[in-house]
C-alpha atoms as one frame of an Amber mdcrd trajectory, in Angstrom:
protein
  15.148  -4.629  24.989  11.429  -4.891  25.501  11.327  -7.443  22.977  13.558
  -9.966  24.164  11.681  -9.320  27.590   8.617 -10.131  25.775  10.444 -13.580
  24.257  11.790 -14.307  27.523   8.682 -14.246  29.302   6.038 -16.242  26.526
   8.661 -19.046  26.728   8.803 -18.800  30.839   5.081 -19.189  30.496   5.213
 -22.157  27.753   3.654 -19.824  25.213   5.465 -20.819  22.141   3.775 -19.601
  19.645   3.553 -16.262  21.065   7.439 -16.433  22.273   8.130 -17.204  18.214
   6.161 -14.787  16.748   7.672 -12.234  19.404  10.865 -12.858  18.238   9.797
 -12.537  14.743   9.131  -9.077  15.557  12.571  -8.896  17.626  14.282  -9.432
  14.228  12.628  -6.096  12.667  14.414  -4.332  14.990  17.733  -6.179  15.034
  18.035  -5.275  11.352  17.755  -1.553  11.898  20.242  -1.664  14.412  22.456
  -3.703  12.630  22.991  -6.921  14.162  22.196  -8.784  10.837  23.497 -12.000
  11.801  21.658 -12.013  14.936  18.496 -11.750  13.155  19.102 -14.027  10.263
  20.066 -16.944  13.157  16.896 -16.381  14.492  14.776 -16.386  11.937  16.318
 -19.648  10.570  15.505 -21.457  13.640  12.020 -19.982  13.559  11.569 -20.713
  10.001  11.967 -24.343  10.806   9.197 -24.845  13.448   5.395 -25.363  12.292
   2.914 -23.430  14.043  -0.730 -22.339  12.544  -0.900 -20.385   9.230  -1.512
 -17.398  11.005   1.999 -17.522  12.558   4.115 -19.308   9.910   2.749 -16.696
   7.665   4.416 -13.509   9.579   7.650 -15.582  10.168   7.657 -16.185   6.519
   7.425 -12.846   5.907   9.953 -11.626   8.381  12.496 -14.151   6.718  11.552
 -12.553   3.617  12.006  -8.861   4.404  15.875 -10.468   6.156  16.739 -12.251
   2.878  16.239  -8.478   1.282  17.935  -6.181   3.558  20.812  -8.806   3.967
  21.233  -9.312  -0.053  20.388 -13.109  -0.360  18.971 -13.210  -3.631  17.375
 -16.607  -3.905  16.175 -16.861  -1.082  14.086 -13.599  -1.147  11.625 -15.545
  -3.507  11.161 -18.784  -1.792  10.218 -17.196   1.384   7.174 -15.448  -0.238
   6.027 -17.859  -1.615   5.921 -19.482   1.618   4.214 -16.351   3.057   1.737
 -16.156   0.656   1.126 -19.740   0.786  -0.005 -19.511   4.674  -1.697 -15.984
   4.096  -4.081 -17.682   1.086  -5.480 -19.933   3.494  -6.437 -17.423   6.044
  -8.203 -14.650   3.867  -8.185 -12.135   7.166  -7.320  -8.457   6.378  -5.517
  -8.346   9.458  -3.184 -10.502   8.889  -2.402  -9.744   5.608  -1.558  -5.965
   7.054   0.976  -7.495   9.366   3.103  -9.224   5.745   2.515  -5.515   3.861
   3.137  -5.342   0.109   6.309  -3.500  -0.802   7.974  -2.267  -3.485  10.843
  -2.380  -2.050  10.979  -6.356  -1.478  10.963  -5.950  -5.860  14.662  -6.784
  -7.200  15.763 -10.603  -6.430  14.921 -13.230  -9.003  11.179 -13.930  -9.051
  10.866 -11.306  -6.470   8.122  -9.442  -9.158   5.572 -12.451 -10.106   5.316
 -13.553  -6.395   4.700  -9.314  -5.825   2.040  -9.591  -8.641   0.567 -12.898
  -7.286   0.373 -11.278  -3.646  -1.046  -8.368  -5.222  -4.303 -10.278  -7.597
  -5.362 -11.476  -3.881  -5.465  -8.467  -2.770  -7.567  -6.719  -4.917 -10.218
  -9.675  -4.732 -10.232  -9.842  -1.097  -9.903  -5.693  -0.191 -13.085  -4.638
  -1.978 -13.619  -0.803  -2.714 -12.344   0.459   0.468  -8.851   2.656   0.511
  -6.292   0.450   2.260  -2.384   0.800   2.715  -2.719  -3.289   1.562  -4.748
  -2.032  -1.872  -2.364   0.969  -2.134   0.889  -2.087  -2.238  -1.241  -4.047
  -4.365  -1.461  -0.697  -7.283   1.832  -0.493  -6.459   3.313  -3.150  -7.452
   0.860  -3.577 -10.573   2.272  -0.324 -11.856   5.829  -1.501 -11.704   4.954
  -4.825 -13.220   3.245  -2.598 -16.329   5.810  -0.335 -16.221   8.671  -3.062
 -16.806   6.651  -4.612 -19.685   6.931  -1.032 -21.241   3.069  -0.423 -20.701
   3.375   3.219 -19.805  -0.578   3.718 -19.713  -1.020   1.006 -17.927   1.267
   1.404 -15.222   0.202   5.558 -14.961  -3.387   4.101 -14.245  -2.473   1.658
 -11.304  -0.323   3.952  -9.999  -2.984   6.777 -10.491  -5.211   4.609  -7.935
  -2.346   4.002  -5.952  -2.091   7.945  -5.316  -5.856   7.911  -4.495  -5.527
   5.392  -1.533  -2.271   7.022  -0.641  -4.328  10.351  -0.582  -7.534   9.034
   1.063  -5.537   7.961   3.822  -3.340  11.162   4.858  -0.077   9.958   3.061
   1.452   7.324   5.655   5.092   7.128   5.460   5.725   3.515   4.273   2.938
   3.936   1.068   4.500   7.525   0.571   7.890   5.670  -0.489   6.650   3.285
  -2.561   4.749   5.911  -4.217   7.363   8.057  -4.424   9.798   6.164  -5.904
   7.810   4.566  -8.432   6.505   8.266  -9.436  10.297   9.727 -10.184  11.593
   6.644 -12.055   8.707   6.732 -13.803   8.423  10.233 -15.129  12.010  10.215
 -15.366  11.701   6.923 -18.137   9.172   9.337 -19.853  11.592  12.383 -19.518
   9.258  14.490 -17.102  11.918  16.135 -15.308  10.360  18.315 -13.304   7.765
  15.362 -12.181  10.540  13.086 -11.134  12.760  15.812  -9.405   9.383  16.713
  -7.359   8.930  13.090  -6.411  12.317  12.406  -5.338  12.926  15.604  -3.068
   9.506  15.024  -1.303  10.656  11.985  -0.006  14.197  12.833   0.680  12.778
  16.092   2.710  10.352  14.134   4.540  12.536  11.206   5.398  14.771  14.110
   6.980  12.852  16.160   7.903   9.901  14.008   9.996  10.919  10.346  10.222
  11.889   8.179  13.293  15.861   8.497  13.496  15.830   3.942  12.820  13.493
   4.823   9.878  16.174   7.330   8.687  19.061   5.088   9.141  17.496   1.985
   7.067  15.744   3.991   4.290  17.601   7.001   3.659  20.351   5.637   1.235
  17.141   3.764  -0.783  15.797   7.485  -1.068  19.110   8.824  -2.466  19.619
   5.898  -4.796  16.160   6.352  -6.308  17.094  10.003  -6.545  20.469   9.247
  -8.522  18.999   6.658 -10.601  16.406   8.878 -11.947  18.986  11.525 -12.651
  20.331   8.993 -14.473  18.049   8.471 -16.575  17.306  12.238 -16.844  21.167
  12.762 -17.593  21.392  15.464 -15.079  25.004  14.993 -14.066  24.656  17.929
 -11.370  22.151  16.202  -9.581  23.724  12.648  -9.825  27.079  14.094  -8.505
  24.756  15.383  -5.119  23.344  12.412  -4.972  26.624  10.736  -4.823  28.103
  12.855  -2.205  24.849  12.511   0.141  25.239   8.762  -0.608  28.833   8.986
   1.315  27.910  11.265   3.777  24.848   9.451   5.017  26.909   6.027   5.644
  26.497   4.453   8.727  27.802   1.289  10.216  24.600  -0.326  10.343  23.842
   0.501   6.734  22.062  -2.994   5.302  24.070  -5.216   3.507  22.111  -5.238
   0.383  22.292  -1.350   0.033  25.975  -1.028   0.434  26.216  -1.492  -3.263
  24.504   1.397  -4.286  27.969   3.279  -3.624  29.545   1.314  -6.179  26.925
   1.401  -8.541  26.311   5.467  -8.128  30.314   5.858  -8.298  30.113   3.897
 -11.795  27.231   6.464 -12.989  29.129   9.257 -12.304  32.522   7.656 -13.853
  30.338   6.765 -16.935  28.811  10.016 -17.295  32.539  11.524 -17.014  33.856
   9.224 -19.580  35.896   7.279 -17.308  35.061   3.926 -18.356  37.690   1.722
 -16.680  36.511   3.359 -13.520  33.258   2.394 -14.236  34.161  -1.498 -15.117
  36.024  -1.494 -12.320  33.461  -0.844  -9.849  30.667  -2.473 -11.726  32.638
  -6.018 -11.556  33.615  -5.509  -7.630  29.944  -4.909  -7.399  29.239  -7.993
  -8.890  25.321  -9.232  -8.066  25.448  -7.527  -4.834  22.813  -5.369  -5.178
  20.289  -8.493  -6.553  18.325  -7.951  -4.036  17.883  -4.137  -3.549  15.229
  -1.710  -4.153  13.150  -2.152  -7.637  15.693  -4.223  -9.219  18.998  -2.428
  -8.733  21.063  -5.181  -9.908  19.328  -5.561 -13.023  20.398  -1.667 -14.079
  23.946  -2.094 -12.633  24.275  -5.739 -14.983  22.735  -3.469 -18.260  25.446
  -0.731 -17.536  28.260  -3.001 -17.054  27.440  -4.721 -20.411  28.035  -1.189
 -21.989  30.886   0.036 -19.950  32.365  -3.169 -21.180  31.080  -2.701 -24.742
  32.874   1.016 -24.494  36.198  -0.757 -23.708  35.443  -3.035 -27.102  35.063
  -5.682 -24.794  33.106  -7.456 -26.372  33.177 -11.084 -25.056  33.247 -10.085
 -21.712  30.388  -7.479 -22.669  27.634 -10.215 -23.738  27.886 -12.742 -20.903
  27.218  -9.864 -18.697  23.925  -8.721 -21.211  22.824 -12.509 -21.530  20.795
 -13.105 -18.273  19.136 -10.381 -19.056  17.895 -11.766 -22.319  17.495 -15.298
 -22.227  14.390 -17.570 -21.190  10.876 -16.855 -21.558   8.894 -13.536 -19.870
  10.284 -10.740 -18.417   9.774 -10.756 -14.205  12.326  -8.060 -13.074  14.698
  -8.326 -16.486  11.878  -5.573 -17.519  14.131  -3.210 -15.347  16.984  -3.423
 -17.994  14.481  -0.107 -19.163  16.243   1.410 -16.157  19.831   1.795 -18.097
  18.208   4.578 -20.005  17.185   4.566 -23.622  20.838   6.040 -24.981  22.641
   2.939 -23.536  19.872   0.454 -24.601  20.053   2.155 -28.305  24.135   1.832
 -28.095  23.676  -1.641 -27.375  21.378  -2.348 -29.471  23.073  -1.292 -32.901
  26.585  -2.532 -31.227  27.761  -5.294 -34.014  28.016  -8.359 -31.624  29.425
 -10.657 -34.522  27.747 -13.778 -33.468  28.270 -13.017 -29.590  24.431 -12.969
 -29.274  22.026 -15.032 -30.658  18.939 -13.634 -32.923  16.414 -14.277 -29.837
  18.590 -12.138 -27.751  18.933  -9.633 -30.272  15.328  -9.491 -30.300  15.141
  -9.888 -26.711  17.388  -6.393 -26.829  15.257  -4.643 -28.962  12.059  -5.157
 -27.151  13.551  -3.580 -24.671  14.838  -0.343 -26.492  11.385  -0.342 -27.725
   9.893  -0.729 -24.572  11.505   2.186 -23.310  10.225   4.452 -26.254   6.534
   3.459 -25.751   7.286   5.048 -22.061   8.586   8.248 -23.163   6.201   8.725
 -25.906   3.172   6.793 -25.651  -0.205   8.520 -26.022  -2.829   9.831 -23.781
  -5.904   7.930 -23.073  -9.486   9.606 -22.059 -10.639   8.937 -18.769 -13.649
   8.042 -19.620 -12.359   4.883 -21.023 -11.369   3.362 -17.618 -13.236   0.639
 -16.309 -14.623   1.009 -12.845 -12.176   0.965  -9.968 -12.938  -2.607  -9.024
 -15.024  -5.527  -9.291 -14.412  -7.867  -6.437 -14.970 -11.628  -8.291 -13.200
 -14.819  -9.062 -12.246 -13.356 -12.623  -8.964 -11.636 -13.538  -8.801  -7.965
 -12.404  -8.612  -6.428 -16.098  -5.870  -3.747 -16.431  -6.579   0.467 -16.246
  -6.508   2.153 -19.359  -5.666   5.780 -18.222  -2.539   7.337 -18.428  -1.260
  10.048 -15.842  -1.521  13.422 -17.042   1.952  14.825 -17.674   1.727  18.891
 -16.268   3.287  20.853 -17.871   6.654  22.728 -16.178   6.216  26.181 -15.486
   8.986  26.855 -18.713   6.691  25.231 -20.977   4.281  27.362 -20.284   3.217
  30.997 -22.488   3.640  33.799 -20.201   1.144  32.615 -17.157  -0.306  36.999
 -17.127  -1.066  37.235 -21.052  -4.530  37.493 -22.016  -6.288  37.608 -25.001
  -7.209  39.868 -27.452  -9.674  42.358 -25.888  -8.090  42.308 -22.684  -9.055
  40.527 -20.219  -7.965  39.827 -16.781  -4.406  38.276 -16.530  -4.523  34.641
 -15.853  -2.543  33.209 -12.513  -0.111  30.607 -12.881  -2.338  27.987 -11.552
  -4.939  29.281 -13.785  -2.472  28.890 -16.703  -1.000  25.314 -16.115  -4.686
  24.098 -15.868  -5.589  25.733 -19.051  -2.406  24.157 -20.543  -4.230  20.607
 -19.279  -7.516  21.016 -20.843  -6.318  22.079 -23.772  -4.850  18.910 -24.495
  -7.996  17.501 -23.797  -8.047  16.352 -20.050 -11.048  16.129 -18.198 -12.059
  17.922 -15.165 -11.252  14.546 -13.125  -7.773  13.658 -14.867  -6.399  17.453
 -14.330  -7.547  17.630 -10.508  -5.974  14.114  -9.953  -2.652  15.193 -11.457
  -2.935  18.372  -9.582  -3.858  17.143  -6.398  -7.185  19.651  -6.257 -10.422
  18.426  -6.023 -12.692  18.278  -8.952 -14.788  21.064  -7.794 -11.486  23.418
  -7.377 -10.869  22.604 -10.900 -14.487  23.463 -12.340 -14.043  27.107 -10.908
 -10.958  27.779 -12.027 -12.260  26.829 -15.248 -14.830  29.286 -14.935 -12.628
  32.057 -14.244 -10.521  31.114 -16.905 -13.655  30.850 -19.210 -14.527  34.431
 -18.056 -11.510  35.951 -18.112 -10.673  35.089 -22.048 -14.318  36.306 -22.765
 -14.494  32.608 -24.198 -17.771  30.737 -24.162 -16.450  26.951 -24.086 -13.411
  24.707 -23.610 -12.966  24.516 -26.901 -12.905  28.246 -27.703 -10.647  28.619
 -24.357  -8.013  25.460 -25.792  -7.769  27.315 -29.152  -6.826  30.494 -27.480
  -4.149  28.443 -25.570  -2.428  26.899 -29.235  -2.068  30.107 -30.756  -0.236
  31.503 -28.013   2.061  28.647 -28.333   2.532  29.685 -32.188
C-alpha cells in the first residue's frame, strides 16, 4: 500500500526515475503476496525504459529475481547479465548491496557463470572487510567448486563464507545460503549428522523467528533442501517428513517456480519405495518446471527421471532425458547432476545403453560419477597451505586450498569419560570430539572454525586434555586417541 503511494506520488511530482525504481521495489512485495502477474507486467514495462546505470541496474535485478520465483528459465540469465552489465560501470558498494548475490537465483541455464562472474567483481572491489556482498560472492564460489567435484575447494570458500556470515551476527538471508549449501554438501560427502544440523537450523529459525512474508516465500526452499539432502543421505524417514511438511506448508501464494518441488519430493519418495511408474509419472508432469528453482533443482529431477526411466528398461526414452545433461562443452549448473546421488549416477553409468549414447557422453557420465566420489572421499588439506584471504588486484582470485574439517558424530566417538592408563581425569565430550580433531592432524585454527569456538577456547581445552592424559604433546595425546579406537 505504501508503495504504490510512493509510485503515485514521484510520478505526480514528474520524478520518474524515482516513481520507476519505486515500483521496482513494489514488485518485491507483489511476489510475496502472490500477485505474480502483477509484478511481472510491471517489471516488463520498466525493463524497457533507459534511465542511469544506477537505476537500470536494480530494475535489472528485480526482473531477474521475477524470472526466478515465476520459473522462466531463459530469461533468468539474460537479465543478469543486464544487471551486472549496469553494476560494472558503477563500482559503488552500495549499489551492489541493493542487486545481493544469491544462491538461490543458481538453477536456470547460465544462471551459475553469470553467479561466478558477479561474484570475481566482488571480491576485487570488497577488499578484506566482512560483507553480506563477500559472504554471496564465497557462496556462490563454493557451489561452482562443488559442482566441478572440487570438494576442497568448495569447503574452503565456503569456510570464508561462514567467517563473514559469523563476523556479522548471522543475518537471515546469508544464513540460508549458508545453510543450504552446508547440508547438500556434507550430505554429497555422507556427513550425516553435519547436513541434518544444517538443515534443521534453518528450518527452526525460519519458524521460529522470521517475518510471516519471509516464511511464506522461503519455507518450502528450506524443506526441499532438507529432502534433497536426505536424499542423498538415503534416509527415507526423514524424506517422508519432509514430504508431509512440504504439503502442509502450501499456500496459495506459493511461487510458481517452487510448486514443483511437490512433484519432484513425491517422485523421491515413490523411488525410494520402489514404485517406479509413480515416479515417471510425476517426473514427466514435472517436466522443466523446476529450471529455475533453488541450486539447480531441475537438473536433479532430469538425472532421476533418466533412471526411473532406465528402471522401467526404458531405454530410449531414458537417454534423451540424460542427454542435456551431457552434451556441449563445460559444466555451468549440469555439475548438479552430482545431486542424484552417487548410487543412481553408478546405475547409470554401467547401464548398457547399446549405442543410445555416444562415447563423449559416456565420458561425460563418468566424470560425473567420479566427481561425486572425489566429494565423499577426497583428502584433507593443512591449513597452513591456504593462501591469504585476499589480494584485492586486477589478477584472477586463485582458489582456497583447505578443506572443512569433518567432526566427528558423537557415535564415532570412544567413550567421551575413558582415560588413560594411570588414570586420569575423565575427558568431557567436548574435550573428546576435539581430541578426535587433532588427532587427525587439524590445527588449532581449522578445529575452532569447524567448531565454532575461538582459537583461544581451543588452546585450553587442549591443555586440559594434555593434562588430563598425563601426555606431554599432541602427538603423544593423538596416539592415545588411535589405540582407543583399536
Amino acid at each position: 500500500h505504501c508503495m504504490h503511494h510512493a509510485v503515485a506520488g514521484y510520478a505526480a511530482a514528474g520524478r520518474e526515475r524515482d516513481a520507476a525504481l519505486a515500483s521496482a521495489h513494489l514488485c518485491a512485495g507483489l511476489q510475496h503476496v502472490g500477485r505474480f502477474d502483477e509484478g511481472t507486467r510491471i517489471l516488463a514495462r520498466l525493463g524497457c525504459l533507459s534511465f542511469d546505470d544506477a537505476a537500470m541496474a536494480f530494475i535489472h535485478y528485480g526482473e531477474a529475481c521475477d524470472a526466478v520465483v515465476c520459473g522462466r528459465g531463459a530469461d533468468v540469465a539474460p537479465k543478469q547479465s543486464l544487471m551486472l552489465a549496469a553494476l560494472l560501470r558503477v563500482p559503488d558498494p552500495g549499489l551492489w548491496q541493493q542487486c545481493p548475490l544469491q544462491v538461490m537465483m543458481i538453477g536456470a541455464p547460465g544462471s551459475l557463470a553469470q553467479a561466478v562472474r558477479y561474484a570475481d567483481a566482488i571480491l576485487q572491489m570488497a577488499g578484506e572487510r566482512p560483507s553480506s556482498l563477500r559472504a554471496g560472492a564465497w557462496h556462490a564460489k563454493a557451489w561452482q567448486a562443488l559442482m566441478a567435484g572440487r570438494e576442497a575447494e568448495a569447503a574452503s570458500w565456503l569456510a570464508r563464507a561462514d567467517d563473514d556470515f559469523r563476523w556479522l551476527g548471522s543475518p537471515r538471508m546469508i544464513q540460508t545460503d549458508n545453510r543450504m549449501v552446508h547440508a547438500l554438501m556434507a550430505a554429497l560427502q555422507g556427513d550425516a549428522p553435519a547436513s541434518l544440523a544444517a538443515g534443521a537450523a534453518l528450518i527452526d529459525d525460519i519458524r521460529r523467528a522470521a517475518s510471516v512474508s519471509f516464511r511464506r516465500a522461503h519455507e518450502a526452499g528450506m524443506l526441499f533442501n532438507q529432502a534433497r539432502a536426505a536424499w542423498l543421505l538415503q534416509d527415507w524417514a526423514l524424506l517422508r517428513e519432509m514430504a508431509a511438511a512440504l504439503q502442509a506448508a502450501r499456500h496459495a501464494a506459493e511461487w510458481p517456480s517452487g510448486r514443483g518441488v511437490h512433484a519432484l519430493v513425491d517422485a523421491m519418495v515413490a523411488l525410494a519405495e520402489d514404485r517406479v511408474d509413480d515416479a515417471v509419472q510425476g517426473l514427466e508432469a514435472l517436466g522443466d518446471g523446476l529450471q529455475a528453482y533453488f541450486l539447480c533443482a531441475g537438473v536433479q529431477a532430469r538425472a532421476l527421471h533418466a533412471w526411473a526411466l532406465c528402471r522401467q528398461q526404458r531405454l530410449d526414452a531414458a537417454a534423451a532425458a540424460l542427454q542435456p545433461l551431457l552434451q556441449g562443452p563445460g559444466d555451468d549448473e549440469r555439475g548438479a547432476t552430482l545431486l542424484a546421488g552417487e548410487p543412481v549416477l553408478r546405475d547409470l553409468q554401467q547401464t548398457d545403453w547399446q549405442g543410445r549414447l555416444s562415447a563423449a557422453e559416456l565420458a561425460r557420465l563418468s566424470d560425473f560419477l567420479a566427481r561425486v566420489q572425489r566429494v565423499r572421499f577426497a583428502a584433507a588439506v593443512p591449513i597452513d597451505a591456504a593462501p591469504s584471504v585476499l589480494s584485492v588486484s586486477s589478477a584472477p582470485l586463485a582458489p582456497p586450498v583447505v578443506p572443512a574439517v569433518r567432526v566427528p558424530a558423537a557415535t564415532e566417538l570412544p567413550t567421551a569419560g575413558s582415560a588413560p592408563d594411570g588414570g586420569g581425569e575423565r575427558l568431557t565430550p567436548r574435550e573428546a570430539q576435539i581430541l578426535a580433531l587433532m588427532a587427525a592432524g587439524n590445527s588449532n585454527k581449522l578445529i575452532a572454525r569447524a567448531l565454532d569456538l575461538s582459537v583461544h577456547t581451543v588452546k585450553q581445552h587442549v591443555a586440559s586434555i594434555l593434562g588430563k592424559l598425563g601426555v606431554a604433546s599432541r602427538g603423544q595425546a593423538s596416539a592415545w586417541w588411535h589405540a582407543q579406537l583399536r
